[in-house]
Coordinates of C-alpha atoms in Angstrom, one line a residue:
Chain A
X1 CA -47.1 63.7 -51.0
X2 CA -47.3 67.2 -49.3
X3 CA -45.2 68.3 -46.0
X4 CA -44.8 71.4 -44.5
X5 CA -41.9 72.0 -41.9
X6 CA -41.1 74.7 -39.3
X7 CA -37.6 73.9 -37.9
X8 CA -38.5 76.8 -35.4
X9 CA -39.8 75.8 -32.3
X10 CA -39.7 78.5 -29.9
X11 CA -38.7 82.1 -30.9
X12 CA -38.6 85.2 -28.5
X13 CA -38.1 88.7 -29.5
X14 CA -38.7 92.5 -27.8
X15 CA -41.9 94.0 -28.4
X16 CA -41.8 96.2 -31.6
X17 CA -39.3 94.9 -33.6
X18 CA -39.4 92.2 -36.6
X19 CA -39.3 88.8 -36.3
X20 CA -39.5 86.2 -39.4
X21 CA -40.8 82.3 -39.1
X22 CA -39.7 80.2 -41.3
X23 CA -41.5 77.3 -42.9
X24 CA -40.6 75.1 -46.0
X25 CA -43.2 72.8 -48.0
X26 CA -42.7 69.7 -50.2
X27 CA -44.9 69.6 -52.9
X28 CA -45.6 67.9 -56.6
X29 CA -48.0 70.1 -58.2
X30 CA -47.1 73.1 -59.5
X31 CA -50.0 74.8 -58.4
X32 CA -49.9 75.6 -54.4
X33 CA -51.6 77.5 -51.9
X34 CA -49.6 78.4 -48.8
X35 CA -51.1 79.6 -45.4
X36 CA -50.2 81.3 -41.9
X37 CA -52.1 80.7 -39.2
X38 CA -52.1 81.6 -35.1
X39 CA -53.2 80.4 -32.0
X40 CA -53.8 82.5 -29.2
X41 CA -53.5 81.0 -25.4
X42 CA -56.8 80.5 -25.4
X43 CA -56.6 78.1 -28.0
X44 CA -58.4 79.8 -30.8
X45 CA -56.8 79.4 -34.2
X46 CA -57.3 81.8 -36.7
X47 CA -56.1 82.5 -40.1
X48 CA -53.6 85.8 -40.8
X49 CA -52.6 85.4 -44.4
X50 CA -52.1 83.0 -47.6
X51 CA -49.8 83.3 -51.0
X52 CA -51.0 81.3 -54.3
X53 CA -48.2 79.6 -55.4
X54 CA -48.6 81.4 -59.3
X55 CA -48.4 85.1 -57.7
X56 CA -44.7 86.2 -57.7
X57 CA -46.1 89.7 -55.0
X58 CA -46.0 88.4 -51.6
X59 CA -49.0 89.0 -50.3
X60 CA -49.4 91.8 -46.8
X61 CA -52.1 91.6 -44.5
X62 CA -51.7 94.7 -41.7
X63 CA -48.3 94.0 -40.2
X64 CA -48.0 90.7 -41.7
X65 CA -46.2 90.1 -44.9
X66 CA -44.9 86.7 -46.5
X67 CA -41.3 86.3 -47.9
X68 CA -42.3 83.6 -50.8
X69 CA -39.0 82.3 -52.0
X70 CA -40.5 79.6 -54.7
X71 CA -37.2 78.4 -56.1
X72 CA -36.3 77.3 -52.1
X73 CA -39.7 76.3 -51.3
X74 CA -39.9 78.2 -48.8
X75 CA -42.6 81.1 -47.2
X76 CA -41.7 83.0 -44.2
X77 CA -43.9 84.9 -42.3
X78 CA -42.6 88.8 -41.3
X79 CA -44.2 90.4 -38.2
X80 CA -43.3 93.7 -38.2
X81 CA -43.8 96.3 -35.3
X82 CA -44.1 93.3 -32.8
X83 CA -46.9 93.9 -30.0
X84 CA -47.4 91.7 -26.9
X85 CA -50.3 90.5 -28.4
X86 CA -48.8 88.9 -31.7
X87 CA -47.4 86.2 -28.5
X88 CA -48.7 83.1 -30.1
X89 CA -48.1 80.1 -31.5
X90 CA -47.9 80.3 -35.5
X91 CA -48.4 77.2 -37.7
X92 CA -47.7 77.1 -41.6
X93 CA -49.9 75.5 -43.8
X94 CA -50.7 74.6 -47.5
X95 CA -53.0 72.7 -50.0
X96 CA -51.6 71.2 -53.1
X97 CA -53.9 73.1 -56.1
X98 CA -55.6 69.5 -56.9
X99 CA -58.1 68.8 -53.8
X100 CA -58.9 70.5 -50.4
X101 CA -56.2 68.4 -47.9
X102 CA -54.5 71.2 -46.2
X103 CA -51.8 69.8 -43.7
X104 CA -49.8 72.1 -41.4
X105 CA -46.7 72.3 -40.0
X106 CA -45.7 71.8 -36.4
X107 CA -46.0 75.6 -35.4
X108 CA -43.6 78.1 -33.9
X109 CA -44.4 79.6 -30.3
X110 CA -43.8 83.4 -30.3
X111 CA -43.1 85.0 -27.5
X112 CA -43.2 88.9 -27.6
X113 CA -41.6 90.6 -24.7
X114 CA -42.3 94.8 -23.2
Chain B
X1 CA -68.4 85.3 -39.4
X2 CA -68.4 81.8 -39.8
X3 CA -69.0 79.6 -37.0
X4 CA -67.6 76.3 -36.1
X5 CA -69.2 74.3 -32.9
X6 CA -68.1 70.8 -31.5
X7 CA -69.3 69.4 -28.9
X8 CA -68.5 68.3 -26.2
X9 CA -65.6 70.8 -24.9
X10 CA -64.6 68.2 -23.1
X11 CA -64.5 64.2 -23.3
X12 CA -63.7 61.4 -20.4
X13 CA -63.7 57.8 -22.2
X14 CA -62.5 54.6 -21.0
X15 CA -60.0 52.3 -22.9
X16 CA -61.7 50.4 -25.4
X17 CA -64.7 52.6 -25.3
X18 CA -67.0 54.2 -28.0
X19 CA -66.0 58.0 -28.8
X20 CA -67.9 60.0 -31.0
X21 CA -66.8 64.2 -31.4
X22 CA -69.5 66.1 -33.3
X23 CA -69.0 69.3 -35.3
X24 CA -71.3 71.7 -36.9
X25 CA -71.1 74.7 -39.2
X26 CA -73.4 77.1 -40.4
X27 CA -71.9 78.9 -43.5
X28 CA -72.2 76.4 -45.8
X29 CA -68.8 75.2 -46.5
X30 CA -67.9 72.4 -48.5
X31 CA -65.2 71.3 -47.3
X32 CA -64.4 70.1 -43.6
X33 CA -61.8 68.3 -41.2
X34 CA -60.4 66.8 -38.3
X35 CA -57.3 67.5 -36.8
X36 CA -55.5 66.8 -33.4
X37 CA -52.8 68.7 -31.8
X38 CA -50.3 66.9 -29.4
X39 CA -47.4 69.0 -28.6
X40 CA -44.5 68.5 -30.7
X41 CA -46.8 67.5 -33.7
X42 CA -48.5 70.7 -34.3
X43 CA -51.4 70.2 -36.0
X44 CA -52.0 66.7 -37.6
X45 CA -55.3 66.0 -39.8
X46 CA -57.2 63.0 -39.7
X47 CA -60.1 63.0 -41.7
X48 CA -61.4 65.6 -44.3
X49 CA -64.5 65.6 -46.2
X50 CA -65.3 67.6 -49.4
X51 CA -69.3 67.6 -48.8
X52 CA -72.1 65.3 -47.5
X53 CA -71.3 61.6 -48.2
X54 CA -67.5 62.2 -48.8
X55 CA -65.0 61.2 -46.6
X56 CA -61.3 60.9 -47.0
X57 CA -58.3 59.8 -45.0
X58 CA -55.8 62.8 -44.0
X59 CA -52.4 61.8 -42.5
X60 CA -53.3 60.1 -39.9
X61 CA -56.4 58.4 -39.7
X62 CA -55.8 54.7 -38.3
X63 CA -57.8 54.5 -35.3
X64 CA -60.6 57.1 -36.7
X65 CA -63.6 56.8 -38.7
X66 CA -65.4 60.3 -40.2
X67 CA -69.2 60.4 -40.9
X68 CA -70.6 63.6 -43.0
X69 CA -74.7 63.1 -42.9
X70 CA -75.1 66.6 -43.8
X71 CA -73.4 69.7 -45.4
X72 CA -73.2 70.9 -41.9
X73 CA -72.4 68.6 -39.9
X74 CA -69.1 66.3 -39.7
X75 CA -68.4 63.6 -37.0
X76 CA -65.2 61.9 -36.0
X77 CA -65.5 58.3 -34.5
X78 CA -63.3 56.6 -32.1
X79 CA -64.9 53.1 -32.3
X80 CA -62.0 51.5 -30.0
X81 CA -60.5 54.1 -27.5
X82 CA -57.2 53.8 -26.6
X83 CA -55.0 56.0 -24.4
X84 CA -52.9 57.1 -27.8
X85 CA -55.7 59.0 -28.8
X86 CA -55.7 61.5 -25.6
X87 CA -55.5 64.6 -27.4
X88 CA -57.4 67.9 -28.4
X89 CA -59.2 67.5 -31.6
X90 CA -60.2 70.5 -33.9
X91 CA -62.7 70.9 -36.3
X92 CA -62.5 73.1 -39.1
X93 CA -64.5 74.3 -42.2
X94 CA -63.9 76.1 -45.3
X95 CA -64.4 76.3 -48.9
X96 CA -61.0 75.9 -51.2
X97 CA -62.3 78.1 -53.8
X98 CA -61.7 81.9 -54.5
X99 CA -59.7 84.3 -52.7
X100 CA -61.9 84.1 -49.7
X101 CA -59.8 80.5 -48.8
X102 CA -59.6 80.1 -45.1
X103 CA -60.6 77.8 -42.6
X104 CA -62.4 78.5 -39.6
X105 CA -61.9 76.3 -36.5
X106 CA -64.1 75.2 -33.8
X107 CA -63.0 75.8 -29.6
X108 CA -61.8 72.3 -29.8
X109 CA -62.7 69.1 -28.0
X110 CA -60.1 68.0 -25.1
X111 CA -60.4 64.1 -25.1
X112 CA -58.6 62.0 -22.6
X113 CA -58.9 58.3 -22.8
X114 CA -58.5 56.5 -19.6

């Protein structure tokens, strides 16, 4: 069985700093792919980035960058250079390499203050 | 960019009432899903399909049936309504290989069961 779980429900931070989320998985395979994605107060969802589980680089998309720590199971997401716009609500994600079930975690509301 | 409709936006049913939430995509994805969003639960995914025909059961799928006629087209049925189900529902498509992996969500559907 696969679980995904953000123990972060609400995190608020000043606009251009860093903020990490956090989010660990449960997982049998050995081959993983691990997601990030956000909802804007509209409600659009959208992805931002994704690690394969066999790729020790974490991957960076813009000012988004993972922090995949395999031996904890775990894959934070780093915002760096917060803007008011990154105010969201970011869920965690993955699919266990054998099939196309992708569950998610509960999400993480980000608020980014001026 | 891919697009992802359901329809209707929005849904009135009546306890113990038919519910059926359509979906339809237009980039040829394999792969599609169900998922409802209730706060505190993030999202949770019901049904998935990995092309036309196939349906499988996601994490929570008591209460739900999935039909997938077509490659672009994926239904989620609500034979017996019942005021548990009140949620939003989203679909989503996407195909699981390369490293193009992403999903794409619909608006989603805002169902309230009465």
């Amino acid at each position: 069985a696969q679980k995904v779980t953000q123990t972060q429900t609400s995190i608020s931070v000043m606009e251009k700093t860093t903020v990490t989320m956090d989010c660990v998985y449960e997982t049998q395979d050995s081959s993983y792919f691990l997601f990030w994605y956000k909802q804007t107060a509209s409600g659009e969802i959208v992805f931002l980035i994704r690690q394969d589980s066999y790729k020790k680089e974490n991957a960076t998309v813009g000012h988004y960058s993972l922090n995949f720590q395999k031996p904890k199971s775990s894959i934070g997401l780093i915002i760096t250079a917060t803007q008011i716009e990154d105010s969201a609500v970011y869920f965690c994600a993955m699919r266990q390499g054998t099939g196309s079930k992708l569950s998610f975690g509960k999400g993480a509301k980000l608020t980014v203050s001026p | 960019e891919a697009a992802v409709t359901q329809s209707p936006r929005n849904k009135v049913a009546v306890t113990g009432g038919k519910v059926t939430l359509s979906c339809n995509q237009t980039n040829n994805h394999n792969n599609m899903y169900w998922y409802r969003q209730d706060t505190g639960h993030g999202l949770r995914l019901i049904h998935y399909s990995y092309g036309a025909g196939s349906t499988e059961k996601g994490d929570i799928p008591d209460g739900y049936k999935a039909s997938r006629p077509s490659q672009e087209n994926f239904s989620l049925i609500l034979e017996l309504a019942t005021p548990s189900q009140t949620s939003v529902y989203f679909c989503a498509s996407g195909d699981t290989q390369g490293a193009n992996e992403r999903l794409f969500f619909g608006h989603g559907t805002k169902l309230s069961v009465l």
